[in-house]
mmCIF file of C-alpha atoms and ligand atoms in Angstrom:
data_model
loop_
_atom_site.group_PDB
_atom_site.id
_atom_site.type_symbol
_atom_site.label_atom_id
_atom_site.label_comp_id
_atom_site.label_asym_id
_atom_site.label_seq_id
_atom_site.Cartn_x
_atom_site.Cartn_y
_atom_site.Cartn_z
ATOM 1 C CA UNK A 1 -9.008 22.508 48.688
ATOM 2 C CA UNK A 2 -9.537 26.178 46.849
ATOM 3 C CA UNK A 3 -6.028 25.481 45.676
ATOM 4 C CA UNK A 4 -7.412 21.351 44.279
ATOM 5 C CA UNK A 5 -10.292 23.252 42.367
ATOM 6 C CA UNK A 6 -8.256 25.774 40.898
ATOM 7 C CA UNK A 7 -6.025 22.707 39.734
ATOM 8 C CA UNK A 8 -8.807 20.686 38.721
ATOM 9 C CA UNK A 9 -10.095 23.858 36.621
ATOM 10 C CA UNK A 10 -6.525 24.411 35.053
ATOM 11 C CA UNK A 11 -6.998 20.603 34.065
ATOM 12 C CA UNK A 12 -10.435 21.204 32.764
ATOM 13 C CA UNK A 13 -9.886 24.612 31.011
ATOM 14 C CA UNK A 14 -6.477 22.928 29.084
ATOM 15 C CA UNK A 15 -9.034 20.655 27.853
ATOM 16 C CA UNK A 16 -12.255 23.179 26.563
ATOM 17 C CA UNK A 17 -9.328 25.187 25.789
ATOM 18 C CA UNK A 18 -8.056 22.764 22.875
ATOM 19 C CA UNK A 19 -11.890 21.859 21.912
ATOM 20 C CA UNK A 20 -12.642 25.345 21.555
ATOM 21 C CA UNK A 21 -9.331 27.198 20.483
ATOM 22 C CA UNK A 22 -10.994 27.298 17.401
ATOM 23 C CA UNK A 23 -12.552 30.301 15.913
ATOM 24 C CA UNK A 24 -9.749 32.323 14.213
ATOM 25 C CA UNK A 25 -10.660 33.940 11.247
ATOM 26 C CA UNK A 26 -11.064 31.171 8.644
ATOM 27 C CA UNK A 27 -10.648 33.339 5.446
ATOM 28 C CA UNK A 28 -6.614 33.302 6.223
ATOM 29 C CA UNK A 29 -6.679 29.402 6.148
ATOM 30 C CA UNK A 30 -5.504 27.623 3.187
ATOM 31 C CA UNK A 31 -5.986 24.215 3.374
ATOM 32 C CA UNK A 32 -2.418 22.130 1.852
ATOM 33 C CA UNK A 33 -2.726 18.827 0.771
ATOM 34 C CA UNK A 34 0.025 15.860 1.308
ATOM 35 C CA UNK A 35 0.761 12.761 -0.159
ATOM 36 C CA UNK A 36 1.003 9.887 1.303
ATOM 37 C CA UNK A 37 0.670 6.808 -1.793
ATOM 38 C CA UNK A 38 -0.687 6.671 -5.077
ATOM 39 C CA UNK A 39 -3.982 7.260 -3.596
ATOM 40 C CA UNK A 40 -3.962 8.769 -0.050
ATOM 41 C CA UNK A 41 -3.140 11.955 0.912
ATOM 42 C CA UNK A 42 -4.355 14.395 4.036
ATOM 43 C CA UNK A 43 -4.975 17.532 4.196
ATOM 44 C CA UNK A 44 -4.043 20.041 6.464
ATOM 45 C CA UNK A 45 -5.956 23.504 7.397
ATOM 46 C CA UNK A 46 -7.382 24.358 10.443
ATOM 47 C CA UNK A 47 -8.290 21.806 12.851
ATOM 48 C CA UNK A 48 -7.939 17.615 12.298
ATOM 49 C CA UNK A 49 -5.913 16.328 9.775
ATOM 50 C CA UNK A 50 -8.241 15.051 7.099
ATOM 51 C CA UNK A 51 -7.185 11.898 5.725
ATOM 52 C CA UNK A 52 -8.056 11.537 2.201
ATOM 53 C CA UNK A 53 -8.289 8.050 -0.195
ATOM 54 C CA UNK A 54 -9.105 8.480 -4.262
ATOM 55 C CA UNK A 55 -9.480 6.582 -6.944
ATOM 56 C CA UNK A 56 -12.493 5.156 -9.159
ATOM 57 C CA UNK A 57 -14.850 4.468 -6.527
ATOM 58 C CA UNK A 58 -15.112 7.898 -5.447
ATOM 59 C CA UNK A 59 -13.773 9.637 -2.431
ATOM 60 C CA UNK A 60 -13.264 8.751 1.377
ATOM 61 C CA UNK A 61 -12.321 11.532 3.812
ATOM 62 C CA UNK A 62 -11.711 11.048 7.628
ATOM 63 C CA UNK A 63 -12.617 14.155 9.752
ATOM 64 C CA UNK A 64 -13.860 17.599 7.894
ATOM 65 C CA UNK A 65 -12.372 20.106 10.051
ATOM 66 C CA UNK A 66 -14.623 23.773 10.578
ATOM 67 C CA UNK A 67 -17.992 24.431 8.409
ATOM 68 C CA UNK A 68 -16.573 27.557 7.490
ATOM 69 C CA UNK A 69 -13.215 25.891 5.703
ATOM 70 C CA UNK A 70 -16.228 23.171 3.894
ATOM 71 C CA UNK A 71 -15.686 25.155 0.643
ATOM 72 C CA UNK A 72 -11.810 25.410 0.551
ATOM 73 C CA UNK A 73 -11.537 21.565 1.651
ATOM 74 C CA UNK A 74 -14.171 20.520 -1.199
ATOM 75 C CA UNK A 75 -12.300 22.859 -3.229
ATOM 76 C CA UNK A 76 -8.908 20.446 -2.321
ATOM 77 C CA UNK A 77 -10.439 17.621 -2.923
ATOM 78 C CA UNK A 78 -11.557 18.570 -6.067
ATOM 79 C CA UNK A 79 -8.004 19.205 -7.061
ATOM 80 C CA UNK A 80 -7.254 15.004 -6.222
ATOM 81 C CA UNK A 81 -9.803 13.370 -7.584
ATOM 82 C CA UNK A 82 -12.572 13.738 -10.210
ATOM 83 C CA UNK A 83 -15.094 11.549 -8.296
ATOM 84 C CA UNK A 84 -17.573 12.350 -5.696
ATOM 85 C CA UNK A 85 -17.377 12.514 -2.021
ATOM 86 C CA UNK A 86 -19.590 9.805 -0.934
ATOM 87 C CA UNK A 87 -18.185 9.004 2.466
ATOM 88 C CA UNK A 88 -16.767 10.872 5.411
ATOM 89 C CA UNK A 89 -15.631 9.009 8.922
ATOM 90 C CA UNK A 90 -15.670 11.035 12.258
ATOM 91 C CA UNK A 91 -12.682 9.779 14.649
ATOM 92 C CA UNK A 92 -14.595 11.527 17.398
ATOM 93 C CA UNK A 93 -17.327 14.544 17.576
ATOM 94 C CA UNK A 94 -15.055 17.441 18.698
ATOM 95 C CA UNK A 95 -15.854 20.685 16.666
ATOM 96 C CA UNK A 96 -12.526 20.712 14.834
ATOM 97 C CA UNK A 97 -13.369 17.236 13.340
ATOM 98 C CA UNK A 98 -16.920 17.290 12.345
ATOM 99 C CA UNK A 99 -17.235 21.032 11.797
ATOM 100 C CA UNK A 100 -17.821 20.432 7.933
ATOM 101 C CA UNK A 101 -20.740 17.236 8.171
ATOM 102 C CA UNK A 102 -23.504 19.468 7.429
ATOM 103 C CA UNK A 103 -21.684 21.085 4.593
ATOM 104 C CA UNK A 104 -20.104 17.317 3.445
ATOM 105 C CA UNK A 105 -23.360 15.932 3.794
ATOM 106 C CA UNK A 106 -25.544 18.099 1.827
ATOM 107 C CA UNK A 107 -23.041 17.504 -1.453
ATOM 108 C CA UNK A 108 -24.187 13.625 -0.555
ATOM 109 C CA UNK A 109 -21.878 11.847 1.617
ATOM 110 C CA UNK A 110 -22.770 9.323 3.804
ATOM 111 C CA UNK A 111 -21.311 10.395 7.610
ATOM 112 C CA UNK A 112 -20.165 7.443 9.327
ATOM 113 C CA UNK A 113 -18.804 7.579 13.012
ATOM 114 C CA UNK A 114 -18.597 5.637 16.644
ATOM 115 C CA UNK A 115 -22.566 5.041 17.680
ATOM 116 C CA UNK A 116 -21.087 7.548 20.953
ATOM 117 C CA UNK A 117 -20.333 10.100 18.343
ATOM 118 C CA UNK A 118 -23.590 10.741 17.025
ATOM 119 C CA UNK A 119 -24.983 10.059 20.710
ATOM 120 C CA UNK A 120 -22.914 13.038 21.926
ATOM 121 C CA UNK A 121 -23.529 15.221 18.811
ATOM 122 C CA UNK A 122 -27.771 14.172 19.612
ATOM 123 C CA UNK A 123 -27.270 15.223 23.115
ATOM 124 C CA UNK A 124 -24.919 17.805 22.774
ATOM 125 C CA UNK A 125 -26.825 19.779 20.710
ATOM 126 C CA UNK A 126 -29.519 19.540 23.061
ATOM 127 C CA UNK A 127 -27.907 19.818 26.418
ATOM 128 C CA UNK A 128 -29.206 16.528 26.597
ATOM 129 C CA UNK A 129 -32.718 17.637 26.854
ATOM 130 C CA UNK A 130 -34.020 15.725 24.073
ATOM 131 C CA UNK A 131 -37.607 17.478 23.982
ATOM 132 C CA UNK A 132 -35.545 20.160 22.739
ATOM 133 C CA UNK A 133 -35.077 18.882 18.998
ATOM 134 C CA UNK A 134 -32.074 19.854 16.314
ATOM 135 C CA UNK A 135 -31.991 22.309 13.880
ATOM 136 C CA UNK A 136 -32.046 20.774 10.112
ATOM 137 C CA UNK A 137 -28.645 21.168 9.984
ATOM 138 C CA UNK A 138 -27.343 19.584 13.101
ATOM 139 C CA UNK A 139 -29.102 16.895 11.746
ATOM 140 C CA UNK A 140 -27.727 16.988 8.972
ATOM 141 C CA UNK A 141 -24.329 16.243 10.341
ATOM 142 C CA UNK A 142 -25.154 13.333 12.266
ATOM 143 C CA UNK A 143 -23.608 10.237 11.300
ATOM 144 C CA UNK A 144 -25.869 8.161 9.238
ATOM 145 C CA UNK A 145 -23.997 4.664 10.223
ATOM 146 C CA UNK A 146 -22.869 3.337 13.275
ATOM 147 C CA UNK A 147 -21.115 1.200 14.639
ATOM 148 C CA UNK A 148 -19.717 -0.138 17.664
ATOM 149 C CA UNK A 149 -16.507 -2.168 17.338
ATOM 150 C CA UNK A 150 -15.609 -2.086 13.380
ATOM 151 C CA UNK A 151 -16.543 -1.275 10.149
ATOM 152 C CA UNK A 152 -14.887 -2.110 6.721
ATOM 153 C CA UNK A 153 -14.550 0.271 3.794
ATOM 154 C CA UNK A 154 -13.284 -1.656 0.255
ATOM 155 C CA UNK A 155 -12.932 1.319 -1.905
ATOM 156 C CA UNK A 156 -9.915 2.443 -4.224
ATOM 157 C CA UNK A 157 -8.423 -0.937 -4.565
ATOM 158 C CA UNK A 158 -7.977 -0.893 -0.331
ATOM 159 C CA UNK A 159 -9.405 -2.672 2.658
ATOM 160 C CA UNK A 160 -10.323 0.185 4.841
ATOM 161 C CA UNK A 161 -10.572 -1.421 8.604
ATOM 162 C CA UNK A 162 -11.920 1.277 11.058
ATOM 163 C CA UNK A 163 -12.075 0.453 14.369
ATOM 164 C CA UNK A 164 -12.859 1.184 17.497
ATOM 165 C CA UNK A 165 -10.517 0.656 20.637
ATOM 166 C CA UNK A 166 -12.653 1.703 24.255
ATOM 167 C CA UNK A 167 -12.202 4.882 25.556
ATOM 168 C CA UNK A 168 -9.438 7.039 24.944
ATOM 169 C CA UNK A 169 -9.180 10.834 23.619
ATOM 170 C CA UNK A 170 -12.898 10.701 24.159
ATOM 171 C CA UNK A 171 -15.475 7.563 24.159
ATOM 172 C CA UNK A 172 -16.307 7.213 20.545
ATOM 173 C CA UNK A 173 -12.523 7.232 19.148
ATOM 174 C CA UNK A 174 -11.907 5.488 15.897
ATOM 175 C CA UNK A 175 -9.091 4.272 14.224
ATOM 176 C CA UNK A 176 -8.570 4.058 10.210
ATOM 177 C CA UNK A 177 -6.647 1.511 9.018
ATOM 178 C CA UNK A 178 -5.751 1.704 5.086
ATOM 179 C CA UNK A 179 -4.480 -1.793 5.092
ATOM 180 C CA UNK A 180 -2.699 -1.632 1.328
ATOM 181 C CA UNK A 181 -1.413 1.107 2.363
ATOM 182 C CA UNK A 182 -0.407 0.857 6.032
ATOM 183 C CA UNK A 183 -1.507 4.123 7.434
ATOM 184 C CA UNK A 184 -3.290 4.706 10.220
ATOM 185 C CA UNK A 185 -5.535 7.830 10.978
ATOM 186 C CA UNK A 186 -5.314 7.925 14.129
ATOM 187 C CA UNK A 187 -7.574 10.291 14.994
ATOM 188 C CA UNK A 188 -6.863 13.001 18.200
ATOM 189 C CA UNK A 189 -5.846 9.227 20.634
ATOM 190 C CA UNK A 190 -2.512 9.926 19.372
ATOM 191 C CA UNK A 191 -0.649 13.508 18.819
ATOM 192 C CA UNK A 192 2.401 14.763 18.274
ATOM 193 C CA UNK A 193 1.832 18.381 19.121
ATOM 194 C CA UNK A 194 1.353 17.717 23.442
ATOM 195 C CA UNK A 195 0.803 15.865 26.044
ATOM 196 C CA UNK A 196 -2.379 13.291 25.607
ATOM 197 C CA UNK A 197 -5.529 15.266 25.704
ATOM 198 C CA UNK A 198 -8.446 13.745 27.868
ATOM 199 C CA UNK A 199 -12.054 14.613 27.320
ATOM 200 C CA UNK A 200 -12.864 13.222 30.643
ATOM 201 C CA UNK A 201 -16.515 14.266 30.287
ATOM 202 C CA UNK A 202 -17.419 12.913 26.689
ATOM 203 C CA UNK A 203 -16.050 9.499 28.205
ATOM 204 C CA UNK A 204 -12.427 9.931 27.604
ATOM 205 C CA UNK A 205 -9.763 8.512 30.060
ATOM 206 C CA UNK A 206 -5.836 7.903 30.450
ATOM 207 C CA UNK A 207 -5.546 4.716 30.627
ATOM 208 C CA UNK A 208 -8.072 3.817 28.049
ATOM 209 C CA UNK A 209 -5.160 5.770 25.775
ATOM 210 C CA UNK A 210 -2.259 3.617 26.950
ATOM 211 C CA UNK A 211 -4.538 0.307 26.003
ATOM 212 C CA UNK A 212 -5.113 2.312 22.633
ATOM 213 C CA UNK A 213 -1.507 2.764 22.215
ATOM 214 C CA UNK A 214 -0.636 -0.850 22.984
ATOM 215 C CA UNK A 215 -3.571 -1.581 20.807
ATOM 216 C CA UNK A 216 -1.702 0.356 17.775
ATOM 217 C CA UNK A 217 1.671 -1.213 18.502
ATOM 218 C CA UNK A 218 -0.207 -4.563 17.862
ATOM 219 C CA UNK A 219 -2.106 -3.908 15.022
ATOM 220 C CA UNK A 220 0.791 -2.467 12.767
ATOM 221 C CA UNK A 221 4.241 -2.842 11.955
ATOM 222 C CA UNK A 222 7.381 -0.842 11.914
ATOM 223 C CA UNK A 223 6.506 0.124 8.055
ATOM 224 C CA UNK A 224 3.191 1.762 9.418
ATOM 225 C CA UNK A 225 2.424 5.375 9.206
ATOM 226 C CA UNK A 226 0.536 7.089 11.455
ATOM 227 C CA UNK A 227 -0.984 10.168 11.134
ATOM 228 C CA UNK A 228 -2.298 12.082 13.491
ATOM 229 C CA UNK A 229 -5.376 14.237 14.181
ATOM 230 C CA UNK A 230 -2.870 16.917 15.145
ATOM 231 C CA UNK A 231 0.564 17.027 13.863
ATOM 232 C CA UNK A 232 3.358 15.049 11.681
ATOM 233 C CA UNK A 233 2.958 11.456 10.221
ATOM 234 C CA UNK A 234 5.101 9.412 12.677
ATOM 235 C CA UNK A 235 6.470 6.105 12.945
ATOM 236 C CA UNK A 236 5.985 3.106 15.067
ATOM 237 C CA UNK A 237 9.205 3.679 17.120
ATOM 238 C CA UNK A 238 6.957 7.538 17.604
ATOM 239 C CA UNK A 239 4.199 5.410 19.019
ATOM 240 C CA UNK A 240 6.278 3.173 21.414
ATOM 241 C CA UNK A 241 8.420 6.270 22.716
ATOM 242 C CA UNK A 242 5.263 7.930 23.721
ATOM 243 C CA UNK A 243 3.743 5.099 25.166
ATOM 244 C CA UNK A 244 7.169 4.720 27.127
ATOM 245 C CA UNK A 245 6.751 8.178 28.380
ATOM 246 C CA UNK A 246 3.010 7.432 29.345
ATOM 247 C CA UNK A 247 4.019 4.541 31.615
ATOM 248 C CA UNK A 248 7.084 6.428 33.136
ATOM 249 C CA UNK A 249 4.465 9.392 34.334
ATOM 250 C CA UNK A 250 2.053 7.335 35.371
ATOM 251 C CA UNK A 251 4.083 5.163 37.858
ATOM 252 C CA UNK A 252 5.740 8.313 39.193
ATOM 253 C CA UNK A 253 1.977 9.693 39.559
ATOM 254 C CA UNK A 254 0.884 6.324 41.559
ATOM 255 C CA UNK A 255 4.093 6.302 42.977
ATOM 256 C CA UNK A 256 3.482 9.942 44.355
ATOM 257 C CA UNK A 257 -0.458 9.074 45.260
ATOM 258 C CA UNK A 258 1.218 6.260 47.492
ATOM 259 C CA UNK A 259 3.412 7.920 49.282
ATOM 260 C CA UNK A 260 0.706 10.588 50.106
ATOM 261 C CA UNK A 261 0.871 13.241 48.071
ATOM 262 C CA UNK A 262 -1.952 15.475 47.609
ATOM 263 C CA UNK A 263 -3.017 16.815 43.450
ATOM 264 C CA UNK A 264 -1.258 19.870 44.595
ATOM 265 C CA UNK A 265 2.136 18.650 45.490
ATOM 266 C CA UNK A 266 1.397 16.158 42.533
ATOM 267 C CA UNK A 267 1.501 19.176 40.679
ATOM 268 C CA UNK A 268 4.293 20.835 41.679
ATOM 269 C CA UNK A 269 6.614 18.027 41.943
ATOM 270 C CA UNK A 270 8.546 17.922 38.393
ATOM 271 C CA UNK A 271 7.210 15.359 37.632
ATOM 272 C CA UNK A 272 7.467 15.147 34.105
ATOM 273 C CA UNK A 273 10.729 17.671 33.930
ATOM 274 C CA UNK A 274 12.396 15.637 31.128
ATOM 275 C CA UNK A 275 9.516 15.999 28.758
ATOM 276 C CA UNK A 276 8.142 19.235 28.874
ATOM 277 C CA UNK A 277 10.684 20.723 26.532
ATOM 278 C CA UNK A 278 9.333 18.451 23.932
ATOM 279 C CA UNK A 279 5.842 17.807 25.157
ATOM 280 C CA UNK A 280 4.925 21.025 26.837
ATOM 281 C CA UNK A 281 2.352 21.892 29.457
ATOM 282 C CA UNK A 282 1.706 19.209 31.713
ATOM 283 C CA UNK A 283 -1.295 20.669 33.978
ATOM 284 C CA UNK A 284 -3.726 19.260 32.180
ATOM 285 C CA UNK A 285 -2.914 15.718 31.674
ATOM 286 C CA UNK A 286 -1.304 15.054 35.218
ATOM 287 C CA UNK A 287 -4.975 15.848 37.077
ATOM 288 C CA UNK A 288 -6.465 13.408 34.785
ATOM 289 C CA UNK A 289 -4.038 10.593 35.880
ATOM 290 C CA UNK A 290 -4.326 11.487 39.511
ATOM 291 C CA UNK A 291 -8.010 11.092 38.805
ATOM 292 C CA UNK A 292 -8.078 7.961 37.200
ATOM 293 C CA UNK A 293 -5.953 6.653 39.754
ATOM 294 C CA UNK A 294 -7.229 7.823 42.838
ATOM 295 C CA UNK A 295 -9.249 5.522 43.128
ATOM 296 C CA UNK A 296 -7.101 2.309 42.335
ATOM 297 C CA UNK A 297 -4.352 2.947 44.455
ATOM 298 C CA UNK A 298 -4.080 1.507 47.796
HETATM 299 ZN ZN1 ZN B 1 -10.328 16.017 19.682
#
C-alpha cells in the first residue's frame, strides 16, 4: 500500500512537475517565431506554443506563455504585424499558457477561454475560498468571454472555429481551428514531446483524450496541421499513430487490471516497452489509466 502511494505520488509529482517546471531564468529566452501561411505563424519561447493569426483586423494569439517573457512576445508580435493585439484564447489555465493575460490584457486584449478556465483561475487563486478576493492583476487575466462548447473568430480573412471537446489534458481544453488555413492549435490534449499528460485534479482524464483524439481525426483531414502546445507541427497520420498507441496501452492496462494485477505490478510490467524510447517516462500516465479504469473493469 506504502509502495501504491509512492506510485500514485510519482504519478502526481510527473504531473505538478510539468505544470510547474517552469521558472528558469527568463532573461536567456528568446522567443522565435514560425511560419505557418501567409498569415499564421507561432511562436516558440518558453512554455505553450503561441499560435499567432495577422492581417488587417488586428491580431489573434492562442496561449501567452510566462508574464515575465510578456515583453519579448509583444516585442515578436510586433515584428508580424502592425495592428493591435485585441484577442488572446487560453487552451487551458496552466501557468505556462496564461502566464502573460495580465500583461496581454492591460495593452487591451480581450482574454477569451473555456468557462472552466476562468473558473479554475477564480478558484485557484483563491484556494477556492472565494471570501478571499484577487489581486487587480489576477483579475486582470481572467478571461473576459466564455464559453462552453464553441466560439467563432472571423478575423484576417479566416473562420476561426474554437472548440471545446470534454475533458482531456485538463477540463476546460480548447481546440483552434483556422479553417482557411487548416491548422489546428491544439492546445497541451495533444503533444509530441511525451506521453499524454493528465491533470486529473483540474478535471482532466485519459479517456476524455482518446475521445479528443478521435474527435481531431474527424474534424480534419490529412492536409491538416496540428500544432501542438508542446512540440513540432505534426500531421494527421501523427495524430492517428498516437491514438493507436493510446488504445494498445490501455487494453494491455485493462487487460492487466483483469487478470489481477495490482498498480504496482501494473507498473513494473513493461508495459509500454516499445514506446518509451520515443515517448519516454511512462509513470505518470500509466496510474492515471489504472485509475480511470479501476473502476470500469469487471
Ligand atoms: Zn498544460
Amino acid at each position: 500500500m506504502k509502495q501504491l502511494a509512492k506510485l500514485l505520488t510519482a504519478g502526481l509529482a510527473c504531473i505538478s512537475g510539468s505544470l510547474m517546471a517552469a521558472q528558469p531564468d527568463f532573461s536567456e529566452v528568446e522567443i522565435i517565431p514560425h511560419q505557418l501561411s501567409d498569415n499564421i505563424y507561432y511562436l516558440q519561447g518558453q512554455g505553450g506554443n503561441i499560435g499567432v493569426s495577422v492581417g488587417d483586423d488586428g491580431v489573434f494569439i492562442v496561449d501567452d506563455q510566462f508574464a515575465p517573457l510578456s515583453e519579448k512576445i509583444l516585442d515578436a508580435l510586433e515584428g508580424l504585424s502592425d495592428e493591435p493585439l485585441r484577442f488572446v484564447l487560453n487552451t487551458h489555465h496552466h501557468p505556462d499558457h496564461v502566464g502573460g493575460n495580465a500583461n496581454m490584457a492591460e495593452t487591451g486584449a480581450v482574454i477569451i477561454a473555456h468557462e472552466n478556465v476562468r473558473t479554475i483561475l477564480s478558484n485557484g487563486f483563491t484556494g477556492g475560498d472565494l471570501s478571499k478576493s484577487l489581486t487587480d492583476e489576477q483579475k486582470l487575466g481572467l478571461p473576459i468571454v466564455t464559453f462552453n462548447d464553441t466560439v467563432n473568430l472571423h478575423l484576417n480573412g479566416d473562420s476561426i472555429h474554437v472548440f471545446h471537446v470534454g475533458p482531456g489534458h485538463t477540463g476546460g481544453d480548447s481546440f483552434v481551428y483556422f479553417m482557411e488555413d487548416n491548422i489546428i492549435h491544439t492546445g497541451d490534449v495533444f503533444r509530441t514531446t511525451s506521453y499524454p499528460r493528465v491533470d486529473a485534479g483540474s478535471g482532466g482524464s485519459f479517456h476524455g483524450i482518446v475521445a479528443s483524439y478521435e474527435r481531431l481525426l474527424e474534424v480534419s483531414n490529412a492536409d491538416t496541421r496540428f500544432l501542438p502546445g508542446h512540440g513540432v507541427v505534426s500531421s494527421q497520420a501523427d495524430v492517428r499513430e498516437q491514438l493507436q498507441m493510446f488504445y494498445t496501452i490501455h487494453n494491455r492496462v485493462q487487460d492487466a487490471i483483469r487478470g489481477g494485477m495490482t498498480l504496482e505490478q501494473i507498473m513494473s510490467a513493461n508495459l509500454t516497452t516499445e514506446y518509451d524510447d520515443r515517448w519516454g517516462d511512462p509513470t505518470g500516465i500509466l496510474p492515471v489509466i489504472y485509475n480511470e479504469l479501476i473502476g470500469l473493469v469487471h
